[in-house]
Tab-separated table of C-alpha atoms in Angstrom:
chain	number	residue	atom	x	y	z
A	1	MET	CA	-4.547	-21.916	-62.706
A	2	GLY	CA	-7.200	-21.814	-60.014
A	3	ASP	CA	-9.182	-24.720	-58.670
A	4	ALA	CA	-12.790	-25.247	-59.740
A	5	PHE	CA	-15.440	-27.734	-58.719
A	6	GLY	CA	-16.005	-31.012	-60.561
A	7	GLY	CA	-12.311	-31.899	-60.662
A	8	ALA	CA	-11.564	-29.274	-63.312
A	9	GLU	CA	-9.076	-26.409	-63.288
A	10	SER	CA	-9.441	-23.136	-65.123
A	11	GLY	CA	-7.254	-20.217	-66.172
A	12	THR	CA	-6.896	-17.440	-68.717
A	13	GLN	CA	-3.926	-16.745	-70.992
A	14	CYS	CA	-3.900	-13.976	-73.634
A	15	GLY	CA	-7.647	-13.581	-73.389
A	16	GLN	CA	-8.226	-17.284	-73.925
A	17	THR	CA	-10.049	-19.389	-71.311
A	18	PHE	CA	-8.762	-22.905	-70.642
A	19	VAL	CA	-9.923	-25.764	-68.456
A	20	ARG	CA	-7.953	-28.859	-67.518
A	21	VAL	CA	-10.097	-31.997	-67.448
A	22	GLU	CA	-8.679	-35.513	-67.122
A	23	GLY	CA	-5.191	-34.100	-67.700
A	24	LYS	CA	-6.159	-32.408	-70.967
A	25	LEU	CA	-5.977	-28.642	-71.480
A	26	LEU	CA	-9.078	-27.477	-73.350
A	27	ALA	CA	-9.705	-24.017	-74.801
A	28	VAL	CA	-13.354	-23.160	-74.455
A	29	SER	CA	-13.662	-19.845	-76.308
A	30	ALA	CA	-15.053	-19.351	-79.775
A	31	ARG	CA	-11.549	-19.573	-81.230
A	32	ASN	CA	-11.263	-23.251	-80.385
A	33	PRO	CA	-12.259	-25.098	-83.589
A	34	VAL	CA	-12.558	-28.473	-81.886
A	35	ALA	CA	-15.410	-29.143	-79.479
A	36	PRO	CA	-14.589	-31.434	-76.535
A	37	SER	CA	-16.361	-34.740	-76.142
A	38	MET	CA	-19.720	-34.973	-74.338
A	39	ALA	CA	-18.107	-36.894	-71.485
A	40	LEU	CA	-15.514	-34.172	-70.932
A	41	MET	CA	-18.039	-31.372	-71.206
A	42	ARG	CA	-20.006	-32.816	-68.307
A	43	GLN	CA	-17.031	-32.041	-66.086
A	44	VAL	CA	-16.400	-28.453	-67.191
A	45	PRO	CA	-17.938	-26.001	-64.698
A	46	LEU	CA	-20.680	-24.030	-66.395
A	47	GLU	CA	-19.539	-20.870	-64.632
A	48	ILE	CA	-16.176	-21.070	-66.418
A	49	LEU	CA	-17.854	-21.159	-69.802
A	50	LEU	CA	-19.980	-18.148	-68.946
A	51	GLN	CA	-17.041	-16.045	-67.717
A	52	ASN	CA	-15.649	-15.460	-71.208
A	53	SER	CA	-17.537	-13.016	-73.435
A	54	GLU	CA	-16.180	-14.841	-76.498
A	55	VAL	CA	-17.383	-18.230	-75.394
A	56	ASN	CA	-18.848	-20.375	-78.112
A	57	THR	CA	-22.550	-20.740	-77.300
A	58	SER	CA	-22.608	-24.102	-79.044
A	59	LEU	CA	-20.222	-25.419	-76.377
A	60	ILE	CA	-22.598	-24.292	-73.655
A	61	LYS	CA	-25.443	-26.072	-75.413
A	62	THR	CA	-23.249	-29.142	-75.784
A	63	GLN	CA	-22.491	-29.126	-72.071
A	64	LEU	CA	-26.106	-28.675	-71.048
A	65	LEU	CA	-27.161	-31.487	-73.374
A	66	ALA	CA	-24.434	-33.721	-71.930
A	67	ARG	CA	-25.641	-33.013	-68.404
A	68	LEU	CA	-29.270	-33.689	-69.260
A	69	GLU	CA	-28.304	-36.971	-70.892
A	70	GLY	CA	-26.620	-37.848	-67.600
A	71	ARG	CA	-29.950	-37.897	-65.712
A	72	SER	CA	-30.444	-41.298	-64.116
A	73	SER	CA	-33.512	-43.402	-64.793
A	74	LEU	CA	-35.982	-43.453	-61.915
A	75	LYS	CA	-38.099	-46.315	-63.174
A	76	ASN	CA	-37.550	-48.274	-59.961
A	77	LEU	CA	-38.076	-45.343	-57.625
A	78	GLU	CA	-41.126	-46.965	-56.021
A	79	PRO	CA	-43.022	-49.509	-58.155
A	80	TYR	CA	-45.814	-49.858	-55.575
A	81	LEU	CA	-46.928	-46.271	-56.183
A	82	PHE	CA	-47.480	-46.685	-59.905
A	83	ALA	CA	-49.070	-49.022	-62.404
A	84	GLU	CA	-46.787	-51.573	-64.050
A	85	GLU	CA	-46.259	-49.439	-67.157
A	86	GLY	CA	-46.881	-46.101	-65.492
A	87	SER	CA	-43.592	-45.532	-63.671
A	88	PRO	CA	-42.511	-41.883	-63.685
A	89	VAL	CA	-40.096	-40.658	-66.325
A	90	HIS	CA	-38.217	-37.393	-66.614
A	91	GLY	CA	-40.720	-34.616	-67.218
A	92	ASP	CA	-43.510	-36.144	-65.113
A	93	VAL	CA	-45.332	-34.215	-62.392
A	94	ILE	CA	-46.784	-36.238	-59.524
A	95	GLU	CA	-49.220	-34.728	-57.042
A	96	PHE	CA	-49.693	-36.286	-53.584
A	97	HIS	CA	-53.155	-35.190	-52.447
A	98	GLY	CA	-54.963	-35.878	-49.200
A	99	PRO	CA	-55.954	-34.619	-45.765
A	100	GLU	CA	-53.393	-33.813	-43.110
A	101	GLY	CA	-51.996	-36.870	-41.346
A	102	THR	CA	-52.408	-39.344	-44.207
A	103	GLY	CA	-48.707	-40.108	-44.810
A	104	LYS	CA	-47.807	-37.725	-47.635
A	105	THR	CA	-44.662	-36.314	-46.002
A	106	GLU	CA	-43.650	-39.770	-44.768
A	107	MET	CA	-43.875	-40.975	-48.358
A	108	LEU	CA	-41.548	-38.140	-49.385
A	109	TYR	CA	-39.015	-39.301	-46.758
A	110	HIS	CA	-39.342	-42.768	-48.245
A	111	LEU	CA	-38.615	-41.441	-51.744
A	112	ILE	CA	-35.678	-39.356	-50.509
A	113	ALA	CA	-34.155	-42.456	-48.928
A	114	ARG	CA	-34.647	-44.455	-52.133
A	115	CYS	CA	-32.873	-41.709	-54.080
A	116	VAL	CA	-29.881	-40.865	-51.870
A	117	ILE	CA	-28.928	-44.375	-50.708
A	118	PRO	CA	-25.989	-45.796	-52.736
A	119	LYS	CA	-26.666	-48.278	-55.526
A	120	ALA	CA	-24.644	-50.882	-53.649
A	121	GLU	CA	-27.223	-50.656	-50.853
A	122	GLY	CA	-30.222	-50.904	-53.190
A	123	GLY	CA	-30.788	-47.160	-53.714
A	124	LEU	CA	-30.629	-45.031	-56.848
A	125	GLU	CA	-27.736	-42.774	-55.735
A	126	VAL	CA	-29.146	-39.574	-57.216
A	127	GLU	CA	-29.471	-36.081	-55.799
A	128	VAL	CA	-32.738	-34.595	-54.550
A	129	MET	CA	-33.985	-31.043	-54.028
A	130	PHE	CA	-36.544	-30.665	-51.211
A	131	VAL	CA	-38.524	-27.413	-50.999
A	132	ASP	CA	-40.193	-27.112	-47.585
A	133	THR	CA	-43.074	-24.629	-47.387
A	134	ASP	CA	-44.789	-26.052	-44.298
A	135	TYR	CA	-41.642	-26.093	-42.142
A	136	HIS	CA	-42.509	-29.709	-41.337
A	137	PHE	CA	-39.282	-31.253	-42.629
A	138	ASP	CA	-37.752	-33.409	-39.881
A	139	MET	CA	-34.079	-34.192	-40.475
A	140	LEU	CA	-33.903	-36.572	-37.518
A	141	ARG	CA	-36.825	-38.532	-38.953
A	142	LEU	CA	-35.063	-38.853	-42.296
A	143	VAL	CA	-31.841	-39.986	-40.575
A	144	THR	CA	-33.822	-42.658	-38.697
A	145	VAL	CA	-35.253	-43.931	-41.984
A	146	LEU	CA	-31.793	-43.989	-43.573
A	147	GLU	CA	-30.231	-45.827	-40.630
A	148	SER	CA	-32.873	-48.545	-40.820
A	149	ARG	CA	-32.240	-49.142	-44.524
A	150	LEU	CA	-28.468	-49.098	-44.658
A	151	ALA	CA	-26.588	-52.304	-43.945
A	152	GLN	CA	-23.892	-50.212	-42.308
A	153	GLY	CA	-25.550	-47.057	-41.032
A	154	THR	CA	-22.329	-45.398	-39.941
A	155	GLU	CA	-22.068	-41.667	-39.435
A	156	GLU	CA	-19.898	-41.347	-42.535
A	157	THR	CA	-22.395	-43.267	-44.687
A	158	ILE	CA	-25.281	-41.152	-43.433
A	159	LYS	CA	-23.315	-37.986	-44.221
A	160	GLN	CA	-22.658	-39.236	-47.756
A	161	CYS	CA	-26.362	-39.895	-48.255
A	162	LEU	CA	-27.375	-36.509	-46.860
A	163	GLY	CA	-24.777	-34.904	-49.120
A	164	ARG	CA	-27.104	-35.791	-52.011
A	165	LEU	CA	-29.971	-33.823	-50.452
A	166	PHE	CA	-30.525	-30.106	-51.055
A	167	LEU	CA	-32.988	-28.431	-48.678
A	168	VAL	CA	-34.584	-24.993	-48.895
A	169	SER	CA	-37.476	-23.451	-46.946
A	170	CYS	CA	-39.986	-20.803	-47.995
A	171	ASN	CA	-42.507	-18.833	-45.959
A	172	SER	CA	-44.594	-17.212	-48.701
A	173	SER	CA	-45.614	-17.788	-52.309
A	174	THR	CA	-43.436	-14.837	-53.332
A	175	GLN	CA	-40.403	-16.396	-51.663
A	176	LEU	CA	-41.256	-19.736	-53.261
A	177	LEU	CA	-41.282	-18.121	-56.696
A	178	LEU	CA	-37.941	-16.386	-56.117
A	179	THR	CA	-36.470	-19.627	-54.776
A	180	LEU	CA	-37.536	-21.551	-57.869
A	181	TYR	CA	-35.890	-18.928	-60.089
A	182	SER	CA	-32.656	-19.280	-58.111
A	183	LEU	CA	-32.554	-23.065	-58.485
A	184	GLU	CA	-32.079	-23.160	-62.241
A	185	ASN	CA	-28.280	-22.798	-62.145
A	186	LEU	CA	-28.097	-25.532	-59.510
A	187	PHE	CA	-29.892	-28.002	-61.771
A	188	CYS	CA	-27.489	-27.091	-64.596
A	189	ALA	CA	-24.450	-27.688	-62.410
A	190	HIS	CA	-25.585	-31.038	-60.946
A	191	PRO	CA	-26.324	-33.742	-63.548
A	192	SER	CA	-27.433	-36.218	-60.860
A	193	LEU	CA	-29.936	-33.750	-59.373
A	194	CYS	CA	-33.052	-35.067	-61.083
A	195	VAL	CA	-35.789	-35.136	-58.414
A	196	LEU	CA	-37.623	-32.091	-57.088
A	197	LEU	CA	-39.871	-32.505	-54.031
A	198	LEU	CA	-42.211	-29.716	-52.900
A	199	ASP	CA	-44.051	-29.999	-49.572
A	200	SER	CA	-46.518	-28.433	-49.948
A	201	LEU	CA	-47.811	-26.516	-52.940
A	202	SER	CA	-51.025	-25.551	-51.137
A	203	ALA	CA	-49.316	-24.082	-48.054
A	204	PHE	CA	-50.014	-20.467	-49.037
A	205	TYR	CA	-53.449	-20.944	-50.596
A	206	TRP	CA	-55.479	-19.137	-47.923
A	207	ILE	CA	-52.902	-16.363	-47.467
A	208	ASP	CA	-52.811	-15.678	-51.208
A	209	ARG	CA	-56.584	-15.787	-51.377
A	210	SER	CA	-56.805	-13.200	-48.608
A	211	ASN	CA	-54.101	-10.977	-50.115
A	212	GLY	CA	-55.753	-11.103	-53.529
A	213	GLY	CA	-59.024	-9.659	-52.314
A	214	GLU	CA	-61.985	-10.349	-54.583
A	215	SER	CA	-59.865	-10.769	-57.701
A	216	LEU	CA	-59.292	-14.411	-58.633
A	217	THR	CA	-56.451	-13.298	-60.913
A	218	LEU	CA	-54.620	-11.662	-58.023
A	219	GLN	CA	-55.357	-14.602	-55.707
A	220	GLU	CA	-53.756	-17.057	-58.133
A	221	MET	CA	-51.035	-14.794	-59.537
A	222	ASN	CA	-48.059	-16.127	-57.550
A	223	LEU	CA	-49.143	-19.758	-57.694
A	224	LYS	CA	-49.696	-19.527	-61.436
A	225	LYS	CA	-46.186	-18.097	-61.884
A	226	CYS	CA	-44.773	-20.859	-59.676
A	227	ALA	CA	-46.598	-23.542	-61.655
A	228	ASN	CA	-45.415	-22.139	-64.998
A	229	PHE	CA	-41.802	-21.960	-63.852
A	230	LEU	CA	-41.979	-25.433	-62.307
A	231	GLU	CA	-43.144	-26.724	-65.671
A	232	LYS	CA	-40.169	-25.001	-67.313
A	233	LEU	CA	-37.719	-26.527	-64.813
A	234	VAL	CA	-39.194	-30.006	-65.199
A	235	THR	CA	-39.223	-29.860	-68.988
A	236	GLN	CA	-35.896	-28.165	-69.689
A	237	HIS	CA	-33.873	-29.975	-67.016
A	238	HIS	CA	-35.482	-33.409	-67.334
A	239	LEU	CA	-36.672	-33.556	-63.726
A	240	ILE	CA	-39.378	-35.487	-61.930
A	241	LEU	CA	-41.491	-33.329	-59.650
A	242	PHE	CA	-43.375	-34.591	-56.596
A	243	ALA	CA	-45.599	-32.011	-54.883
A	244	THR	CA	-48.024	-32.454	-51.997
A	245	THR	CA	-51.366	-30.678	-51.746
A	246	GLN	CA	-53.725	-30.804	-48.809
A	247	THR	CA	-57.450	-31.457	-48.965
A	248	LEU	CA	-58.970	-28.056	-48.255
A	249	MET	CA	-62.312	-28.343	-50.044
A	250	GLN	CA	-65.189	-30.775	-49.765
A	251	LYS	CA	-65.994	-32.560	-52.990
A	252	SER	CA	-69.034	-31.348	-54.904
A	253	ALA	CA	-71.253	-33.659	-56.933
A	254	SER	CA	-69.334	-33.336	-60.210
A	255	SER	CA	-66.094	-31.531	-59.362
A	256	ALA	CA	-63.760	-34.523	-59.521
A	257	GLU	CA	-65.171	-36.027	-62.693
A	258	SER	CA	-63.659	-33.383	-64.962
A	259	PHE	CA	-60.165	-33.968	-63.566
A	260	LEU	CA	-60.167	-37.764	-63.324
A	261	PRO	CA	-60.105	-39.651	-66.645
A	262	LEU	CA	-61.720	-42.702	-65.046
A	263	LYS	CA	-64.569	-43.000	-62.624
A	264	ILE	CA	-63.060	-44.440	-59.471
A	265	PRO	CA	-65.127	-47.178	-57.813
A	266	HIS	CA	-67.076	-46.249	-54.695
A	267	GLU	CA	-64.718	-48.113	-52.387
A	268	THR	CA	-61.799	-45.945	-53.544
A	269	ASP	CA	-63.710	-42.684	-53.442
A	270	THR	CA	-61.153	-39.877	-53.175
A	271	ASP	CA	-63.294	-36.960	-51.997
A	272	TYR	CA	-61.325	-34.785	-54.422
A	273	ARG	CA	-62.155	-31.216	-55.361
A	274	PRO	CA	-59.553	-29.246	-57.337
A	275	TYR	CA	-58.940	-25.734	-56.061
A	276	LEU	CA	-55.447	-24.770	-57.255
A	277	CYS	CA	-54.932	-22.799	-60.463
A	278	LYS	CA	-55.545	-24.404	-63.856
A	279	SER	CA	-51.872	-24.045	-64.782
A	280	TRP	CA	-51.046	-26.561	-62.062
A	281	GLN	CA	-53.981	-28.863	-62.800
A	282	GLN	CA	-53.009	-29.136	-66.455
A	283	MET	CA	-49.356	-30.033	-65.865
A	284	VAL	CA	-49.983	-32.924	-63.444
A	285	THR	CA	-49.360	-36.340	-65.047
A	286	HIS	CA	-50.011	-38.522	-61.955
A	287	ARG	CA	-52.302	-37.767	-59.041
A	288	ILE	CA	-51.986	-39.985	-55.967
A	289	PHE	CA	-54.690	-39.765	-53.310
A	290	PHE	CA	-53.783	-40.480	-49.693
A	291	SER	CA	-56.258	-41.487	-46.982
A	292	LYS	CA	-56.402	-43.303	-43.674
A	293	GLN	CA	-57.755	-46.822	-43.725
A	294	CYS	CA	-61.257	-47.082	-42.339
A	295	ASN	CA	-62.259	-49.871	-39.971
A	296	SER	CA	-58.648	-50.787	-39.405
A	297	GLY	CA	-57.237	-51.803	-36.057
A	298	ASN	CA	-53.887	-50.411	-37.184
A	299	SER	CA	-53.913	-46.677	-36.490
A	300	LYS	CA	-50.971	-46.278	-38.880
A	301	GLY	CA	-52.730	-47.906	-41.841
A	302	PHE	CA	-53.025	-45.777	-44.984
A	303	THR	CA	-54.296	-46.172	-48.529
A	304	VAL	CA	-53.089	-44.637	-51.778
A	305	VAL	CA	-55.037	-44.505	-55.022
A	306	SER	CA	-52.601	-43.768	-57.849
A	307	CYS	CA	-54.054	-42.307	-61.056
A	308	HIS	CA	-52.006	-41.995	-64.239
A	309	LEU	CA	-53.915	-39.167	-65.906
A	310	LYS	CA	-52.436	-39.717	-69.374
A	311	ARG	CA	-52.891	-43.485	-69.617
A	312	ASN	CA	-56.126	-43.834	-67.658
A	313	GLN	CA	-54.564	-46.270	-65.187
A	314	ILE	CA	-55.528	-46.612	-61.527
A	315	VAL	CA	-53.727	-48.581	-58.833
A	316	LYS	CA	-54.765	-48.946	-55.201
A	317	ARG	CA	-52.228	-49.825	-52.501
A	318	SER	CA	-52.067	-49.958	-48.715
A	319	PHE	CA	-49.071	-49.017	-46.592
A	320	SER	CA	-48.138	-48.468	-42.997
A	321	VAL	CA	-45.703	-46.112	-41.293
A	322	ALA	CA	-43.271	-47.663	-38.822
A	323	GLU	CA	-40.137	-46.354	-37.141
A	324	CYS	CA	-38.155	-47.500	-40.174
A	325	GLY	CA	-40.439	-45.558	-42.527
A	326	VAL	CA	-43.051	-46.487	-45.107
A	327	GLN	CA	-43.808	-50.179	-45.542
A	328	PHE	CA	-46.035	-51.557	-48.292
């Protein structure tokens, strides 16, 4: 028998595929009349099931269901960002929107730290996928944030935390689309991988607009495909998606009203004008607006206005960015 990931072993005898999990030898082809338990199926490598042409498809479905049920709750990811009853759940799509330099990427570092830090240290201990399209991701910055939040920020502890982070970079909307397609098997294989961060979704807007010529359909083609596949990933794999978008357009007189369920008071005016494809606009469940604080002596003062688009809830918070990261 050969070694496989997840603590399981696999082998084939007389055309039958077996895996050893927790000391038990399980046959996983269609000829096995007894389906393993959900707990055991979480540990069987999906690749092993797919290797056998006679594999029972119901076992694959059982394994995928077991892995989805293993997704951790993220209710306490960051209560300050959401209304009391509006915390994100699996399947939610959260957009961070604002001008450059308003703390969006710093907030993503903050969320990464909350996710990858062990439960014993106050974190959620889940895995995170970070898709970097701006090439702004700063690993040293993330390590600094982690060191400031760990009681014992040893090199080994930091490595364990970073082991829960998956990082990919893309330099075009076409590469982003291909990357998203390639991630599906990874989400199947990692039950604790339940957060997808994308910084930023608007990175290729002007390039795509130029490449598409005068045709709006061609301009939005790649982004629309990305949005549709993101929705599939989020829905089928029970993920939470955070994506940043940059303020590229000035708000017109009525542009924001059709996308915000509530009229935001003047003092929390968001200067928001939607410009990305409708496929993306329609899948967003929370939109959080980032801005710098006006008339503030603290140059690192920022404001977020969090809008739950389904429940018509709005929350306004202030935060600062220090060496240790985001502080509310």
